[in-house]
Amino acid sequence: MGAGVLTPLLADAGLAVGPAGDLLMGEVPLRVVAEAMGTPTYVYNAAVIRERFARLDAAFGALPHRICYAVKANGNLAVLRLLADCGAGADIVSGGELLRALAAGFPAERIVFSGVGKTDDELQAAITAGVGHINVESVAELRRLAVLAEAQGARVPVGIRINPDVTAETHPYISTGKGGLKFGIPIDQLPDAYAVLDETSALVLDALAMHLGSQIMQPTPWVAALDRLLEVLANARRRGHAPTTLDIGGGIGIRYRDEAPMAPEDWVAAIHARLAATGCTVQLEPGRFLVGPAGVMLTRIVHRKHSGGREIAIVDAGMNDLLRPSLYQAWHQIVAVDAPEASTVPTDVVGPVCETGDFLGLERDLPEVPAGALLAVLGAGAYAFAMSSNYNARARAAEVLVDGDRWAEVRPRERLRDLFASETPDPFADEAR
Ligand code: LLP
């Protein structure tokens, strides 16, 4: 494997080759974690998450800002607590994420509730909890929120998420800022939103928001979209609103292979002047940037085989554990933990699930390590465990947090019998037949 590709990826994850030639995360040998926990297991590096938060935070300098971590990327309570302790807020998209964020210790006022399809129950729960902002994504949602807020006698700070109609170059499934998609309120419908706000004192327009998509590598789309957001801000002010917050969304890209993502400092430099001129607090909602590089998934080779001229390693993790390669044809670097720098043969790394699309990586440069050998799949801190499922009646993996020379289980592997323990095999057994 080209060391040139691997070195920056290992550094991003806080991984290094130890004295015995195997991979360490911090000071913890990944082999030791796998032996104790079994595989597949997700392992997250606390130091990397803290460093990435600190770097992003510092990039904003004296500009008033609030980093609300997008819980959807990785909602493990230990990861959430770590980020809450760093001073982060939370960006949530469901009632479940609200409960998670509160359970992890995020103060309610540091939580922003985003999402296109919040139900009445979810909105009600957010009002009751007293979240910092509810970002609405349609005029209909704003109307419902007004009714709920009035019924509770609450005064609710809302953000309006606009659809800036800007295309970000990324996978089409994760580009969200273009007109005609389900996200955000189109700018030409804002008069209707203002009309709703004019009719109620239960809602206060406290934020204007946008989110352009995910895994964006350049500042360009933010620059274009911010100009639209600033026009909207000026217009809102003319109408007598005084938003205190500009939410510029998440989406900061990371390196999975050999990409050159924008440095956070360059991103902020490109948008700083526009933001500073508003006098608003800047809110951002990064998920992947903070946690993506900080995680690996450990998996073992179950069997090797040759077929149709291809070398195939069948591993014990599949698309139910890590969906991104199957769903987005996403590249995750794969490394042999005990021989990260050995010479390689092109290998298809596939899972045990009964689908042809169940692979972690095709034609990867991997050493011909035998069945039982341990592999680490990199870039597995974001949208990895979070998107896992029980497909094929497979238990979801264990999760571990590493901090320097310490490591701890932060979620046990699911037990197979628990997967169906609450099901009812014979629902009509008591009825006369
Ligand atoms: N804010 C909003 C409103 C979002 O919809 C998202 C992500 C974020 C923030 C965080 O974006 P990030 O900073 O993590 O890029 N499952 C896909 C990614 C889906 C992103 C959905 N929205 C993947 O695995 O690539």
JSON list of N, CA, C and O and ligand atoms in Angstrom, two decimals, residues 70 72-73 91 114 161 174 211 213-215 249-252 285-289 324 328 383 387, ligand 1:
[
{"chain": "A", "resi": 70, "resn": "ALA", "atom": "N", "xyz": [-23.63, 17.83, 15.26]},
{"chain": "A", "resi": 70, "resn": "ALA", "atom": "CA", "xyz": [-24.75, 17.11, 14.65]},
{"chain": "A", "resi": 70, "resn": "ALA", "atom": "C", "xyz": [-24.78, 15.67, 15.19]},
{"chain": "A", "resi": 70, "resn": "ALA", "atom": "O", "xyz": [-24.01, 14.80, 14.76]},
{"chain": "A", "resi": 72, "resn": "LYS", "atom": "N", "xyz": [-26.57, 13.20, 14.77]},
{"chain": "A", "resi": 72, "resn": "LYS", "atom": "CA", "xyz": [-26.83, 12.09, 13.86]},
{"chain": "A", "resi": 72, "resn": "LYS", "atom": "C", "xyz": [-25.55, 11.40, 13.40]},
{"chain": "A", "resi": 72, "resn": "LYS", "atom": "O", "xyz": [-25.57, 10.24, 13.06]},
{"chain": "A", "resi": 73, "resn": "ALA", "atom": "N", "xyz": [-24.43, 12.12, 13.41]},
{"chain": "A", "resi": 73, "resn": "ALA", "atom": "CA", "xyz": [-23.18, 11.52, 12.91]},
{"chain": "A", "resi": 73, "resn": "ALA", "atom": "C", "xyz": [-22.72, 10.38, 13.82]},
{"chain": "A", "resi": 73, "resn": "ALA", "atom": "O", "xyz": [-22.23, 9.36, 13.33]},
{"chain": "A", "resi": 91, "resn": "ASP", "atom": "N", "xyz": [-26.90, 19.65, 17.61]},
{"chain": "A", "resi": 91, "resn": "ASP", "atom": "CA", "xyz": [-27.88, 19.80, 16.54]},
{"chain": "A", "resi": 91, "resn": "ASP", "atom": "C", "xyz": [-28.60, 18.46, 16.43]},
{"chain": "A", "resi": 91, "resn": "ASP", "atom": "O", "xyz": [-27.96, 17.44, 16.21]},
{"chain": "A", "resi": 114, "resn": "SER", "atom": "N", "xyz": [-33.30, 20.68, 14.27]},
{"chain": "A", "resi": 114, "resn": "SER", "atom": "CA", "xyz": [-33.46, 20.79, 12.82]},
{"chain": "A", "resi": 114, "resn": "SER", "atom": "C", "xyz": [-34.32, 19.63, 12.33]},
{"chain": "A", "resi": 114, "resn": "SER", "atom": "O", "xyz": [-34.66, 18.74, 13.11]},
{"chain": "A", "resi": 161, "resn": "ARG", "atom": "N", "xyz": [-34.98, 28.00, 8.43]},
{"chain": "A", "resi": 161, "resn": "ARG", "atom": "CA", "xyz": [-33.96, 27.46, 7.53]},
{"chain": "A", "resi": 161, "resn": "ARG", "atom": "C", "xyz": [-34.39, 27.75, 6.11]},
{"chain": "A", "resi": 161, "resn": "ARG", "atom": "O", "xyz": [-35.43, 27.27, 5.65]},
{"chain": "A", "resi": 174, "resn": "ILE", "atom": "N", "xyz": [-26.49, 13.51, -0.47]},
{"chain": "A", "resi": 174, "resn": "ILE", "atom": "CA", "xyz": [-26.20, 14.33, 0.70]},
{"chain": "A", "resi": 174, "resn": "ILE", "atom": "C", "xyz": [-26.00, 15.80, 0.33]},
{"chain": "A", "resi": 174, "resn": "ILE", "atom": "O", "xyz": [-25.43, 16.56, 1.08]},
{"chain": "A", "resi": 211, "resn": "HIS", "atom": "N", "xyz": [-28.29, 24.88, 5.41]},
{"chain": "A", "resi": 211, "resn": "HIS", "atom": "CA", "xyz": [-27.38, 23.73, 5.43]},
{"chain": "A", "resi": 211, "resn": "HIS", "atom": "C", "xyz": [-27.27, 23.27, 4.00]},
{"chain": "A", "resi": 211, "resn": "HIS", "atom": "O", "xyz": [-28.28, 23.01, 3.35]},
{"chain": "A", "resi": 213, "resn": "GLY", "atom": "N", "xyz": [-25.35, 20.75, 2.56]},
{"chain": "A", "resi": 213, "resn": "GLY", "atom": "CA", "xyz": [-25.06, 19.37, 2.21]},
{"chain": "A", "resi": 213, "resn": "GLY", "atom": "C", "xyz": [-23.92, 18.89, 3.08]},
{"chain": "A", "resi": 213, "resn": "GLY", "atom": "O", "xyz": [-23.54, 19.57, 4.03]},
{"chain": "A", "resi": 214, "resn": "SER", "atom": "N", "xyz": [-23.40, 17.74, 2.76]},
{"chain": "A", "resi": 214, "resn": "SER", "atom": "CA", "xyz": [-22.41, 17.10, 3.62]},
{"chain": "A", "resi": 214, "resn": "SER", "atom": "C", "xyz": [-21.19, 16.74, 2.78]},
{"chain": "A", "resi": 214, "resn": "SER", "atom": "O", "xyz": [-21.29, 16.56, 1.56]},
{"chain": "A", "resi": 215, "resn": "GLN", "atom": "N", "xyz": [-20.03, 16.60, 3.46]},
{"chain": "A", "resi": 215, "resn": "GLN", "atom": "CA", "xyz": [-18.78, 16.25, 2.78]},
{"chain": "A", "resi": 215, "resn": "GLN", "atom": "C", "xyz": [-18.48, 17.25, 1.65]},
{"chain": "A", "resi": 215, "resn": "GLN", "atom": "O", "xyz": [-18.19, 16.89, 0.52]},
{"chain": "A", "resi": 249, "resn": "GLY", "atom": "N", "xyz": [-24.97, 25.88, 9.14]},
{"chain": "A", "resi": 249, "resn": "GLY", "atom": "CA", "xyz": [-25.10, 24.45, 8.86]},
{"chain": "A", "resi": 249, "resn": "GLY", "atom": "C", "xyz": [-23.84, 23.66, 9.14]},
{"chain": "A", "resi": 249, "resn": "GLY", "atom": "O", "xyz": [-22.88, 24.16, 9.73]},
{"chain": "A", "resi": 250, "resn": "GLY", "atom": "N", "xyz": [-23.88, 22.41, 8.69]},
{"chain": "A", "resi": 250, "resn": "GLY", "atom": "CA", "xyz": [-22.71, 21.54, 8.81]},
{"chain": "A", "resi": 250, "resn": "GLY", "atom": "C", "xyz": [-22.15, 21.31, 7.42]},
{"chain": "A", "resi": 250, "resn": "GLY", "atom": "O", "xyz": [-22.33, 22.15, 6.53]},
{"chain": "A", "resi": 251, "resn": "GLY", "atom": "N", "xyz": [-21.48, 20.18, 7.25]},
{"chain": "A", "resi": 251, "resn": "GLY", "atom": "CA", "xyz": [-21.07, 19.80, 5.90]},
{"chain": "A", "resi": 251, "resn": "GLY", "atom": "C", "xyz": [-19.59, 19.86, 5.61]},
{"chain": "A", "resi": 251, "resn": "GLY", "atom": "O", "xyz": [-19.16, 19.56, 4.49]},
{"chain": "A", "resi": 252, "resn": "ILE", "atom": "N", "xyz": [-18.78, 20.28, 6.60]},
{"chain": "A", "resi": 252, "resn": "ILE", "atom": "CA", "xyz": [-17.33, 20.40, 6.35]},
{"chain": "A", "resi": 252, "resn": "ILE", "atom": "C", "xyz": [-16.75, 19.02, 6.05]},
{"chain": "A", "resi": 252, "resn": "ILE", "atom": "O", "xyz": [-16.90, 18.09, 6.85]},
{"chain": "A", "resi": 285, "resn": "GLU", "atom": "N", "xyz": [-23.15, 23.50, 12.54]},
{"chain": "A", "resi": 285, "resn": "GLU", "atom": "CA", "xyz": [-23.69, 22.18, 12.90]},
{"chain": "A", "resi": 285, "resn": "GLU", "atom": "C", "xyz": [-22.82, 21.07, 12.32]},
{"chain": "A", "resi": 285, "resn": "GLU", "atom": "O", "xyz": [-23.31, 20.22, 11.58]},
{"chain": "A", "resi": 286, "resn": "PRO", "atom": "N", "xyz": [-21.54, 21.04, 12.64]},
{"chain": "A", "resi": 286, "resn": "PRO", "atom": "CA", "xyz": [-20.69, 20.01, 12.04]},
{"chain": "A", "resi": 286, "resn": "PRO", "atom": "C", "xyz": [-20.89, 18.65, 12.73]},
{"chain": "A", "resi": 286, "resn": "PRO", "atom": "O", "xyz": [-21.04, 18.57, 13.94]},
{"chain": "A", "resi": 287, "resn": "GLY", "atom": "N", "xyz": [-20.92, 17.61, 11.93]},
{"chain": "A", "resi": 287, "resn": "GLY", "atom": "CA", "xyz": [-20.95, 16.25, 12.47]},
{"chain": "A", "resi": 287, "resn": "GLY", "atom": "C", "xyz": [-19.68, 15.53, 12.05]},
{"chain": "A", "resi": 287, "resn": "GLY", "atom": "O", "xyz": [-18.75, 15.31, 12.82]},
{"chain": "A", "resi": 288, "resn": "ARG", "atom": "N", "xyz": [-19.63, 15.22, 10.76]},
{"chain": "A", "resi": 288, "resn": "ARG", "atom": "CA", "xyz": [-18.53, 14.43, 10.21]},
{"chain": "A", "resi": 288, "resn": "ARG", "atom": "C", "xyz": [-17.15, 15.01, 10.55]},
{"chain": "A", "resi": 288, "resn": "ARG", "atom": "O", "xyz": [-16.24, 14.26, 10.89]},
{"chain": "A", "resi": 289, "resn": "PHE", "atom": "N", "xyz": [-17.01, 16.35, 10.43]},
{"chain": "A", "resi": 289, "resn": "PHE", "atom": "CA", "xyz": [-15.69, 16.94, 10.65]},
{"chain": "A", "resi": 289, "resn": "PHE", "atom": "C", "xyz": [-15.17, 16.59, 12.05]},
{"chain": "A", "resi": 289, "resn": "PHE", "atom": "O", "xyz": [-13.98, 16.31, 12.23]},
{"chain": "A", "resi": 324, "resn": "ARG", "atom": "N", "xyz": [-22.09, 2.81, 4.41]},
{"chain": "A", "resi": 324, "resn": "ARG", "atom": "CA", "xyz": [-21.66, 3.85, 3.47]},
{"chain": "A", "resi": 324, "resn": "ARG", "atom": "C", "xyz": [-21.10, 3.32, 2.16]},
{"chain": "A", "resi": 324, "resn": "ARG", "atom": "O", "xyz": [-21.43, 3.84, 1.10]},
{"chain": "A", "resi": 328, "resn": "TYR", "atom": "N", "xyz": [-23.44, 4.69, -0.76]},
{"chain": "A", "resi": 328, "resn": "TYR", "atom": "CA", "xyz": [-22.90, 5.85, -1.51]},
{"chain": "A", "resi": 328, "resn": "TYR", "atom": "C", "xyz": [-21.67, 5.48, -2.33]},
{"chain": "A", "resi": 328, "resn": "TYR", "atom": "O", "xyz": [-20.98, 6.38, -2.80]},
{"chain": "A", "resi": 383, "resn": "TYR", "atom": "N", "xyz": [-21.48, 8.60, 10.79]},
{"chain": "A", "resi": 383, "resn": "TYR", "atom": "CA", "xyz": [-22.43, 7.92, 9.90]},
{"chain": "A", "resi": 383, "resn": "TYR", "atom": "C", "xyz": [-22.02, 6.46, 9.68]},
{"chain": "A", "resi": 383, "resn": "TYR", "atom": "O", "xyz": [-22.17, 5.91, 8.59]},
{"chain": "A", "resi": 387, "resn": "MET", "atom": "N", "xyz": [-25.58, 4.47, 11.41]},
{"chain": "A", "resi": 387, "resn": "MET", "atom": "CA", "xyz": [-26.45, 3.98, 10.33]},
{"chain": "A", "resi": 387, "resn": "MET", "atom": "C", "xyz": [-26.52, 2.46, 10.31]},
{"chain": "A", "resi": 387, "resn": "MET", "atom": "O", "xyz": [-26.99, 1.87, 9.34]},
{"chain": "B", "resi": 1, "resn": "LLP", "atom": "N1", "xyz": [-27.09, 20.03, 9.87]},
{"chain": "B", "resi": 1, "resn": "LLP", "atom": "C1", "xyz": [-28.08, 19.50, 9.14]},
{"chain": "B", "resi": 1, "resn": "LLP", "atom": "C2", "xyz": [-29.35, 20.21, 9.03]},
{"chain": "B", "resi": 1, "resn": "LLP", "atom": "C3", "xyz": [-27.87, 18.28, 8.48]},
{"chain": "B", "resi": 1, "resn": "LLP", "atom": "O1", "xyz": [-28.84, 17.76, 7.73]},
{"chain": "B", "resi": 1, "resn": "LLP", "atom": "C4", "xyz": [-26.62, 17.60, 8.59]},
{"chain": "B", "resi": 1, "resn": "LLP", "atom": "C5", "xyz": [-26.37, 16.33, 7.93]},
{"chain": "B", "resi": 1, "resn": "LLP", "atom": "C6", "xyz": [-25.63, 18.20, 9.39]},
{"chain": "B", "resi": 1, "resn": "LLP", "atom": "C7", "xyz": [-25.90, 19.42, 10.01]},
{"chain": "B", "resi": 1, "resn": "LLP", "atom": "C8", "xyz": [-24.28, 17.57, 9.60]},
{"chain": "B", "resi": 1, "resn": "LLP", "atom": "O2", "xyz": [-23.58, 17.43, 8.42]},
{"chain": "B", "resi": 1, "resn": "LLP", "atom": "P1", "xyz": [-22.04, 17.02, 8.45]},
{"chain": "B", "resi": 1, "resn": "LLP", "atom": "O3", "xyz": [-21.28, 18.13, 9.11]},
{"chain": "B", "resi": 1, "resn": "LLP", "atom": "O4", "xyz": [-21.92, 15.77, 9.23]},
{"chain": "B", "resi": 1, "resn": "LLP", "atom": "O5", "xyz": [-21.66, 16.85, 7.03]},
{"chain": "B", "resi": 1, "resn": "LLP", "atom": "N2", "xyz": [-25.19, 9.68, 5.95]},
{"chain": "B", "resi": 1, "resn": "LLP", "atom": "C9", "xyz": [-24.44, 10.56, 5.08]},
{"chain": "B", "resi": 1, "resn": "LLP", "atom": "C10", "xyz": [-24.42, 11.99, 5.59]},
{"chain": "B", "resi": 1, "resn": "LLP", "atom": "C11", "xyz": [-25.80, 12.56, 5.79]},
{"chain": "B", "resi": 1, "resn": "LLP", "atom": "C12", "xyz": [-25.79, 13.98, 6.29]},
{"chain": "B", "resi": 1, "resn": "LLP", "atom": "C13", "xyz": [-27.15, 14.43, 6.63]},
{"chain": "B", "resi": 1, "resn": "LLP", "atom": "N3", "xyz": [-27.22, 15.73, 7.20]},
{"chain": "B", "resi": 1, "resn": "LLP", "atom": "C14", "xyz": [-23.04, 9.99, 4.91]},
{"chain": "B", "resi": 1, "resn": "LLP", "atom": "O6", "xyz": [-22.75, 8.95, 5.47]},
{"chain": "B", "resi": 1, "resn": "LLP", "atom": "O7", "xyz": [-22.22, 10.56, 4.18]}
]
